[in-house]
Short mmCIF file of C-alpha atoms in Angstrom, two decimals:
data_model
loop_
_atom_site.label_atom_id
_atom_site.label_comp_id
_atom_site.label_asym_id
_atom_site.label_seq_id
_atom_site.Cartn_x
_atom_site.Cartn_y
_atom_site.Cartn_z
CA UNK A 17 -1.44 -25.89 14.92
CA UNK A 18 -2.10 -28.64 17.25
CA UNK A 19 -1.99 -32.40 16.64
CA UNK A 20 -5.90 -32.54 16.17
CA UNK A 21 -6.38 -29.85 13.78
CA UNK A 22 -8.12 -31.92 10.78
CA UNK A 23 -5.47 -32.13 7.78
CA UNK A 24 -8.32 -31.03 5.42
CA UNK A 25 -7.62 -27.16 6.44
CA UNK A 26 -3.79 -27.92 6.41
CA UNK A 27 -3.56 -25.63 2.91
CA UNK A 28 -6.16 -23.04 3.82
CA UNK A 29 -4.77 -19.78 4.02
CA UNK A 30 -7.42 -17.50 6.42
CA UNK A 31 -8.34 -14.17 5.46
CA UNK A 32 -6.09 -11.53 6.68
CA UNK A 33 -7.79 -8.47 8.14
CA UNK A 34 -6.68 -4.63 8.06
CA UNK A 35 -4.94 -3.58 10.97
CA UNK A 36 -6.90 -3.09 13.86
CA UNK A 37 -4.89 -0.74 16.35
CA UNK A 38 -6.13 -0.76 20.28
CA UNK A 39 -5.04 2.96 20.65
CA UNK A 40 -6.22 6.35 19.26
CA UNK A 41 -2.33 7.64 17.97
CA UNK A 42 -3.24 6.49 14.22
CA UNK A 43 -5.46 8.42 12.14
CA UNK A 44 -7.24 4.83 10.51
CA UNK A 45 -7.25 4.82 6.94
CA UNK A 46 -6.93 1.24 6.40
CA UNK A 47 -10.20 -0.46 6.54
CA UNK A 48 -12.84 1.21 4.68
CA UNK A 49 -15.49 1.69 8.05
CA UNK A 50 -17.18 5.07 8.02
CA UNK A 51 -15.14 8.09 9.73
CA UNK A 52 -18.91 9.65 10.58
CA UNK A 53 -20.65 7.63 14.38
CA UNK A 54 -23.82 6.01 14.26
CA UNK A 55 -26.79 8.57 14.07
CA UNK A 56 -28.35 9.66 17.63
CA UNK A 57 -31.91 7.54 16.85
CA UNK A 58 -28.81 4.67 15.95
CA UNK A 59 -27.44 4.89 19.45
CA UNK A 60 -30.81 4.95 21.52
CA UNK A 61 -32.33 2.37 19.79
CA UNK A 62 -29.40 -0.06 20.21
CA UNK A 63 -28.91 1.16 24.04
CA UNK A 64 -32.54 0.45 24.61
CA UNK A 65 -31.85 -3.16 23.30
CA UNK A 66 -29.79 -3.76 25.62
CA UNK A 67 -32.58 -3.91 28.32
CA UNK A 68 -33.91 -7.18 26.27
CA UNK A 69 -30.14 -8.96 26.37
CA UNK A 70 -31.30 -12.04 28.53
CA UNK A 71 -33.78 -13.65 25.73
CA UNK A 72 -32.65 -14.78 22.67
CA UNK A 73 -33.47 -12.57 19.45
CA UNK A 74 -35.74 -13.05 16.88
CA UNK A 75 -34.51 -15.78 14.61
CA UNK A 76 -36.29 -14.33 11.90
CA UNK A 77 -35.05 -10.48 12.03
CA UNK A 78 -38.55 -10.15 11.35
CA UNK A 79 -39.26 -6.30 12.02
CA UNK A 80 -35.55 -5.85 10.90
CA UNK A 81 -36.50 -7.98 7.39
CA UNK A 82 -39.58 -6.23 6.93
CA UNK A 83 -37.78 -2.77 7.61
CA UNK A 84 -35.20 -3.42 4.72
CA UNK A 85 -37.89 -4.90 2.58
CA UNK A 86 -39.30 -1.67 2.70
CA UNK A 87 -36.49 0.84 1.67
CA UNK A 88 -35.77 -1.43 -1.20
CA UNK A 89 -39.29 -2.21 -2.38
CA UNK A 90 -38.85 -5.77 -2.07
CA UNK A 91 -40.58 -8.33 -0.48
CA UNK A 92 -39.21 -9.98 2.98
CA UNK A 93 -39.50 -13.41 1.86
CA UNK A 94 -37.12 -11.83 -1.00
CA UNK A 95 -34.24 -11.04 2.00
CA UNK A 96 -32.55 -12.64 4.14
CA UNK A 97 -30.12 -10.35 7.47
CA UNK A 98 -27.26 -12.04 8.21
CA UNK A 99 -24.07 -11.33 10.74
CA UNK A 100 -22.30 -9.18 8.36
CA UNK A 101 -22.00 -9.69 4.11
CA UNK A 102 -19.70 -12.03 4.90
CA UNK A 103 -22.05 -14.44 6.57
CA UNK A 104 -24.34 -14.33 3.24
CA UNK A 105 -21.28 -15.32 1.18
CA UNK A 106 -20.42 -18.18 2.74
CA UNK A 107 -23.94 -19.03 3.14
CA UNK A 108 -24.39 -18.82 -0.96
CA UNK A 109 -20.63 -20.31 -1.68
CA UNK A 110 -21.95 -23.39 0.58
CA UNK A 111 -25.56 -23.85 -0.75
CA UNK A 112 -24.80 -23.15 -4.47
CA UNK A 113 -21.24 -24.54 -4.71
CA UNK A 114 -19.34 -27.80 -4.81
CA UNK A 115 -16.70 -30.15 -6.15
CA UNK A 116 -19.22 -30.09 -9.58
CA UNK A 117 -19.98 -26.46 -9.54
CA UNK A 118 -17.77 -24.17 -8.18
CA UNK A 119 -17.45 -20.06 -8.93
CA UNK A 120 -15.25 -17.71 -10.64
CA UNK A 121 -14.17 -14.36 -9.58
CA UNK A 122 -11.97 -11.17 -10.52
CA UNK A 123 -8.10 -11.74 -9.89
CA UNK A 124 -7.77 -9.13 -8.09
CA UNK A 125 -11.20 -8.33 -5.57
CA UNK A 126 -12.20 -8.77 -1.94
CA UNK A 127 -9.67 -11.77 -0.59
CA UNK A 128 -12.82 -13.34 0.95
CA UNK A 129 -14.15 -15.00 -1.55
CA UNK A 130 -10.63 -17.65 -2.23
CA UNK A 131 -10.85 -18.07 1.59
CA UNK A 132 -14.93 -19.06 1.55
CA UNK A 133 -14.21 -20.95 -1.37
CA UNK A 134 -11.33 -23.00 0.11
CA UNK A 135 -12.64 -23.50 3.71
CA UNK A 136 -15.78 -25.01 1.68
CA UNK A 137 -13.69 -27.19 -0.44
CA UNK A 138 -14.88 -25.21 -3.48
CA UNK A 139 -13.14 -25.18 -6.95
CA UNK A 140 -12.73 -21.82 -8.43
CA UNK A 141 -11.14 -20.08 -10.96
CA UNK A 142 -9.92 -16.33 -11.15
CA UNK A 143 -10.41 -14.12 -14.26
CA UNK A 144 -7.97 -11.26 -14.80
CA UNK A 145 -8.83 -7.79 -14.42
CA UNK A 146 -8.36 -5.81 -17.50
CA UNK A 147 -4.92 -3.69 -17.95
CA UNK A 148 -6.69 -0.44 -16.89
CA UNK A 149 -7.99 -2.86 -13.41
CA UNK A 150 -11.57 -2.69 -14.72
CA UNK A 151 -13.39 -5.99 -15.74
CA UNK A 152 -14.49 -7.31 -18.93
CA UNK A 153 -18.24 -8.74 -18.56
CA UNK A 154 -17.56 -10.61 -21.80
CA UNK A 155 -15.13 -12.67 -19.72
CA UNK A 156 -17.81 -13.47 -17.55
CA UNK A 157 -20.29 -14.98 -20.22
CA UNK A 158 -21.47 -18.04 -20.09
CA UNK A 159 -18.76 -19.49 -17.86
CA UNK A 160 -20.39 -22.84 -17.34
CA UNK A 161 -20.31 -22.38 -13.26
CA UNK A 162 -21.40 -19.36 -10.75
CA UNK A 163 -20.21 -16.06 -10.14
CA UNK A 164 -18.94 -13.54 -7.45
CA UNK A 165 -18.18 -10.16 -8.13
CA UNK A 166 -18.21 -6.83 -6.55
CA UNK A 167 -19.70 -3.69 -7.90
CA UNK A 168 -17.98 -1.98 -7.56
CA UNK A 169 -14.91 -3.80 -7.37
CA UNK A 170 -12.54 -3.96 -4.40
CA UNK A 171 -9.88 -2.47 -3.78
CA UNK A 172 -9.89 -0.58 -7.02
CA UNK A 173 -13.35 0.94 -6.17
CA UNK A 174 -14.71 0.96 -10.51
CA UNK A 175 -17.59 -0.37 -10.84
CA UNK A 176 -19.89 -2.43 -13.48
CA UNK A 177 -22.27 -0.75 -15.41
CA UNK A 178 -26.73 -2.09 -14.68
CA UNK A 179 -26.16 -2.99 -18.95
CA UNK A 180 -23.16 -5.23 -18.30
CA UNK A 181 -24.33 -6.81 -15.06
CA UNK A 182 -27.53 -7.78 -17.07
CA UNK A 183 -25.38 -9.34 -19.63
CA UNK A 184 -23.69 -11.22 -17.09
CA UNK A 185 -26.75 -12.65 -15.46
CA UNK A 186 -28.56 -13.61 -18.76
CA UNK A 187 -25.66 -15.33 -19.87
CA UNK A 188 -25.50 -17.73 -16.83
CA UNK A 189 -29.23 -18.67 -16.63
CA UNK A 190 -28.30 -21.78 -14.92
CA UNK A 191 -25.89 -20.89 -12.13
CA UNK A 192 -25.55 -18.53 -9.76
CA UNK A 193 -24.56 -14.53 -9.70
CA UNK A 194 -23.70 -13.02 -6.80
CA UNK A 195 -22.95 -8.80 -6.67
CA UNK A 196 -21.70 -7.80 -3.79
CA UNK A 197 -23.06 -4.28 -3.15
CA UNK A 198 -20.68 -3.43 -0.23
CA UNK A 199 -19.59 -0.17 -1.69
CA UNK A 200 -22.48 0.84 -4.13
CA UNK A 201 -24.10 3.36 -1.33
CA UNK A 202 -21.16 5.79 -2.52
CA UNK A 203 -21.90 6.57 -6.44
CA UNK A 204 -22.54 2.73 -7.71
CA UNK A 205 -26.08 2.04 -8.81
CA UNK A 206 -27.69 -1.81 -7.20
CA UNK A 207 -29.13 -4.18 -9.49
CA UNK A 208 -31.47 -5.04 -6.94
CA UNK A 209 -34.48 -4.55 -9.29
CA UNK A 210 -33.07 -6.84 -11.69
CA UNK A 211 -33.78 -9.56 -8.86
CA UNK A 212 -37.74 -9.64 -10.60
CA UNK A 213 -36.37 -10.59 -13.71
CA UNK A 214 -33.66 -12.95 -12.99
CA UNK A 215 -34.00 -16.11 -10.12
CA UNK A 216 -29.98 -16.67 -10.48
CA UNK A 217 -29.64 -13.16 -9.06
CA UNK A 218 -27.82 -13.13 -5.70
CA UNK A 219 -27.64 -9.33 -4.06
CA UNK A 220 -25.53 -9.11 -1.08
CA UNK A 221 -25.12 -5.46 0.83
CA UNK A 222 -23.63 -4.20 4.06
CA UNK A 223 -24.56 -1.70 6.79
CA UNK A 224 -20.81 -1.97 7.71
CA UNK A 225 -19.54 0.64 5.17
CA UNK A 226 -22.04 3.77 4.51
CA UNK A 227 -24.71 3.10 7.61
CA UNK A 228 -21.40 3.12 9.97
CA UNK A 229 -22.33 -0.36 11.55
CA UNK A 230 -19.19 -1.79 11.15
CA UNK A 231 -18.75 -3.15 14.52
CA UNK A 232 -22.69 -4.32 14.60
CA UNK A 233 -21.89 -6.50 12.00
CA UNK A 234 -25.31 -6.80 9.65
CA UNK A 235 -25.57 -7.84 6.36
CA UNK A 236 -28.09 -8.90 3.51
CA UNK A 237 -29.25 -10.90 0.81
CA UNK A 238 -31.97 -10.16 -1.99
CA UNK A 239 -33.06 -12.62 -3.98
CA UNK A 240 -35.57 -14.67 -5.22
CA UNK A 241 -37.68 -16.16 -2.79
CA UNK A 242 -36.72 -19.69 -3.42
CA UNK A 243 -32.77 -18.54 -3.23
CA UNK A 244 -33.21 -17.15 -0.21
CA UNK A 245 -35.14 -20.00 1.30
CA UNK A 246 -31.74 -22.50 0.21
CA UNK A 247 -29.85 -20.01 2.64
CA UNK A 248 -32.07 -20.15 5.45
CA UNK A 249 -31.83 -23.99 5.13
CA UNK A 250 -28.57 -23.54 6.06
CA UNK A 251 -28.62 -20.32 8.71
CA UNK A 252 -30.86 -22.42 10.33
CA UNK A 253 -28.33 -25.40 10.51
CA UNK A 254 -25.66 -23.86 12.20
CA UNK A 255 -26.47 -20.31 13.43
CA UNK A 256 -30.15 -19.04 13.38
CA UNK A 257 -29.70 -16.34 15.79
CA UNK A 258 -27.21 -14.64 14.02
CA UNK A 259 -28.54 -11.35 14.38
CA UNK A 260 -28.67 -9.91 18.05
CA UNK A 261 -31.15 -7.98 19.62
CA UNK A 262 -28.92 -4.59 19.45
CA UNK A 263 -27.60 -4.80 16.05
CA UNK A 264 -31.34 -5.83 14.66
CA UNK A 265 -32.66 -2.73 16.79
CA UNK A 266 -29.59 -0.50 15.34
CA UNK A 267 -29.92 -2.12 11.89
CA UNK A 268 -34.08 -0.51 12.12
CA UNK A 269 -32.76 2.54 13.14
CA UNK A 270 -30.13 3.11 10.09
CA UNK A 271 -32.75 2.53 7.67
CA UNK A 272 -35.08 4.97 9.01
CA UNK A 273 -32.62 7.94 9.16
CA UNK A 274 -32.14 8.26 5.85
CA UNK A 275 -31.43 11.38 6.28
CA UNK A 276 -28.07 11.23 8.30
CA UNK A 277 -27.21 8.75 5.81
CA UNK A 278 -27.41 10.87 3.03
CA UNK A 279 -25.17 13.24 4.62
CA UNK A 280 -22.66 11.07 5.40
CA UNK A 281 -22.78 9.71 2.03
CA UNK A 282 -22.64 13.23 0.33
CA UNK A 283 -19.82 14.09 2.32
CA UNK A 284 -17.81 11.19 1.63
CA UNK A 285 -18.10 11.69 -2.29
CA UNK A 286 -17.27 15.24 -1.69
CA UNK A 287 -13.94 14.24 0.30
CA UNK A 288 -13.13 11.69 -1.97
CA UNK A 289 -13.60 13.80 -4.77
CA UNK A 290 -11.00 16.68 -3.23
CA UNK A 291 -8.67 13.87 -2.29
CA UNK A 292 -8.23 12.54 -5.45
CA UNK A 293 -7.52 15.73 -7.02
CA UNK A 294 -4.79 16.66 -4.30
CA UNK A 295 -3.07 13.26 -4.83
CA UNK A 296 -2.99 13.45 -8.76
CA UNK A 297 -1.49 17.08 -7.90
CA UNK A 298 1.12 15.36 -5.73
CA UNK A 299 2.41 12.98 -8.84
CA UNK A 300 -0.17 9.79 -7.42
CA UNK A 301 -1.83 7.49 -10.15
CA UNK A 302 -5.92 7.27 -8.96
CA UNK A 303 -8.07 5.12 -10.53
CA UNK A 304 -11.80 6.51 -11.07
CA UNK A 305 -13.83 5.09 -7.68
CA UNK A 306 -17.21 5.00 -6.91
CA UNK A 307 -16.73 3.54 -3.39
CA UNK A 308 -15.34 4.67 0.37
CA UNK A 309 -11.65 4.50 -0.96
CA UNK A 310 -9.03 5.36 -3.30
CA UNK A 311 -6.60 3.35 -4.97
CA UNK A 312 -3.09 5.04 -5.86
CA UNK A 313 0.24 4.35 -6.65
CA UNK A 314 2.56 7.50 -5.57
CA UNK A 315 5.39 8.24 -7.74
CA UNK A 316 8.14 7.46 -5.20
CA UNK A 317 8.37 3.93 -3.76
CA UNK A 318 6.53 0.81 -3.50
CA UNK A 319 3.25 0.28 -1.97
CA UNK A 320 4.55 -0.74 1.17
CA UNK A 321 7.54 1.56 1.25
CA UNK A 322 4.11 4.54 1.54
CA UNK A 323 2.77 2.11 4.21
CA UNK A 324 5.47 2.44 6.09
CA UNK A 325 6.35 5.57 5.95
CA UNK A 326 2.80 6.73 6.17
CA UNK A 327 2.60 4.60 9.66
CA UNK A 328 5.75 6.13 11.05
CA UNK A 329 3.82 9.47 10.49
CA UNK A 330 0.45 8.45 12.36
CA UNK A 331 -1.68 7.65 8.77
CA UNK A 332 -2.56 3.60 8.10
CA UNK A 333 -3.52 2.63 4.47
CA UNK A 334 -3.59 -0.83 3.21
CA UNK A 335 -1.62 -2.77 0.72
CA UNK A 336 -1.14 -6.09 -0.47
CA UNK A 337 1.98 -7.98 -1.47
CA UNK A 338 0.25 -9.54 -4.51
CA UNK A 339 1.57 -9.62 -8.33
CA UNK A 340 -0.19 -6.62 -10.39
CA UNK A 341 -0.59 -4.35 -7.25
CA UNK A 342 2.54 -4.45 -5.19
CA UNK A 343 3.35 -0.78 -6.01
CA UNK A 344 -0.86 0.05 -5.15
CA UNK A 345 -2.42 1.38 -1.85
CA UNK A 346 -5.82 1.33 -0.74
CA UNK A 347 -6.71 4.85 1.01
CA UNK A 348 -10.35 5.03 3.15
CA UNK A 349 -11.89 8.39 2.73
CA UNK A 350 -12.21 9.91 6.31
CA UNK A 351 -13.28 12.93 6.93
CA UNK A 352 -11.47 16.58 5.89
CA UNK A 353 -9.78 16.42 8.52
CA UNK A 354 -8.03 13.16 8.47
CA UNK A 355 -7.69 13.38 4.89
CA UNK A 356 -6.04 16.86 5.27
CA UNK A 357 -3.61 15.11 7.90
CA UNK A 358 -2.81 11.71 5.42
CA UNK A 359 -1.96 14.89 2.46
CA UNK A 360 0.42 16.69 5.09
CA UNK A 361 1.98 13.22 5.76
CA UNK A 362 2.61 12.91 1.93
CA UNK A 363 4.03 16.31 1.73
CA UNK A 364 6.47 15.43 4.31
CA UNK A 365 7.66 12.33 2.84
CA UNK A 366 7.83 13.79 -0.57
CA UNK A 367 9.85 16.98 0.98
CA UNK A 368 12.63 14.47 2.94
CA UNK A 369 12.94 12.68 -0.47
CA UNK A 370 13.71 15.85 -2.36
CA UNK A 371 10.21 15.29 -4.24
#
């Protein structure tokens, strides 16, 4: 750090992102992005954006807003696009948190949400996951400050049933609930209806994950039209262009071929499904996930002892060096294919160790 870094961020620890590898020689398991391209109509309509580069995009996403408004049957003054989830979260952790009101969280869920919370000067407090890595809504009523949680939950991939998320929300009439719908697309159902009933209720998706936008980075909010006015106050204070003319144009184009989407989405249950019975064949522990990935702890060495050995053999997975889930990986769902390749990789490993 340099002399002139303010000593305010002297403790923060920054987010730590999957491996990102600049050549083709891995097959990428690591970071939870689709394995399928952007659709065709995807492609063209982001390509044709391109033409429009020189002016400034719409600060308002309006077409984009109205687009999503549609395919959830809200209204637009209920949403709000954003660069990426992650722009949404800090957005809410900023506008509905502070030194008198901070949030709670799972113990063990997307590493995001300490980072926000600490680069905002946040308090927070983290509630343990259950034994079985699933978590209690009962520890999550009436907590006397607001909420973040994923549904379902990262990297364990369970999720939160509409019943308990209710329960969560009615409890906490007078703070803030944020679900973060990254991963529902793939088997979780959204509470996004329950936004009518409840003006506490926070919804935050991506197109990231099932709409294979990862590197277009768009996100969302729905809420409550007053909610979602408190974040513009602030998208407008520091970046109210956030969303560029391609990505707004691509973002249109996802939501219209719903189709594709429902193919990739399909396929990915059906992969993840055949993966997680191979591994359980293969002596792996997988817990029961509704999302993109799998998370497993093999019968023969710690979680980053797989890593590693998983790496040498041209397969990345992801694991954290964190109490509870040192001897856990996190495995993306690819396609057959890749999957096939990450099982062969296994099989390998398990033969040279006599498994």
């Amino acid at each position: 750090m340099s002399r002139f870094f303010v000593s305010r961020f002297d403790d923060l620890t920054p987010y730590t992102p999957g491996e990102q590898p600049r050549d083709q020689v891995f097959v990428k398991l690591n970071t939870n992005e689709s394995p399928f391209p952007p659709s065709p109509e995807v492609v063209k309509a982001a390509s044709d954006a391109a033409a429009t580069l020189r002016l400034y995009s719409d600060p308002d996403s309006t077409d984009l807003t109205q687009a999503v408004a549609g395919y959830f049957g809200v209204r637009p003054e209920e949403v709000l696009m954003t660069n990426g989830s992650d722009e949404i979260l800090n957005f809410a952790f900023m506008a509905f948190g502070d030194a008198a009101c901070g949030f709670v969280f799972p113990d063990i869920t997307y590493g995001f949400y300490e980072v926000i919370a600490d680069l905002n000067g946040i308090p927070y407090r983290k509630i343990p996951l259950d034994e079985d890595f699933t978590i209690r809504a009962e520890d999550y009523f009436g907590v006397g400050c607001n909420i973040v949680i994923p549904n379902p939950n990262a990297p364990t991939g369970i999720p939160l049933a509409i019943p308990q998320i209710r329960s969560i929300v009615e409890s906490n009439r007078d703070h803030i609930v944020i679900i973060d719908e990254a991963y529902v697309d793939f088997g979780g159902e959204s509470c996004i209806p329950l936004i009518r009933e409840y003006d506490n209720l926070l919804v935050t998706q991506t197109f990231s994950k099932s709409r294979s936008l990862a590197g277009g980075r768009l996100g969302f909010g729905i809420g409550n039209p007053d909610l979602i006015r408190d974040l513009n106050t602030l998208k407008y204070s520091c970046n109210p262009y956030n969303v560029n003319r391609m990505t707004s144009a691509a973002g249109i184009a996802a939501i219209q071929d719903d189709v594709y989407f429902r193919k990739n989405i399909a396929e990915i249950q059906r992969v993840r499904e055949y993966t997680r019975g191979q591994l359980e064949q293969r002596g792996f522990t997988v817990l029961p996930s509704v999302s993109n990935f799998l998370f497993v702890r093999s019968n023969f060495g710690t979680a980053e002892d797989l890593y590693g050995a998983l790496r040498e053999l041209g397969v990345l997975i992801r694991y954290w060096k964190t109490p509870r889930i040192q001897d856990w990986c996190r495995i993306t769902i690819g396609t057959r294919a890749q999957m096939d390749t990450l099982l062969n990789a296994v099989d390998t490993i398990r033969k040279e160790r006599g498994l």
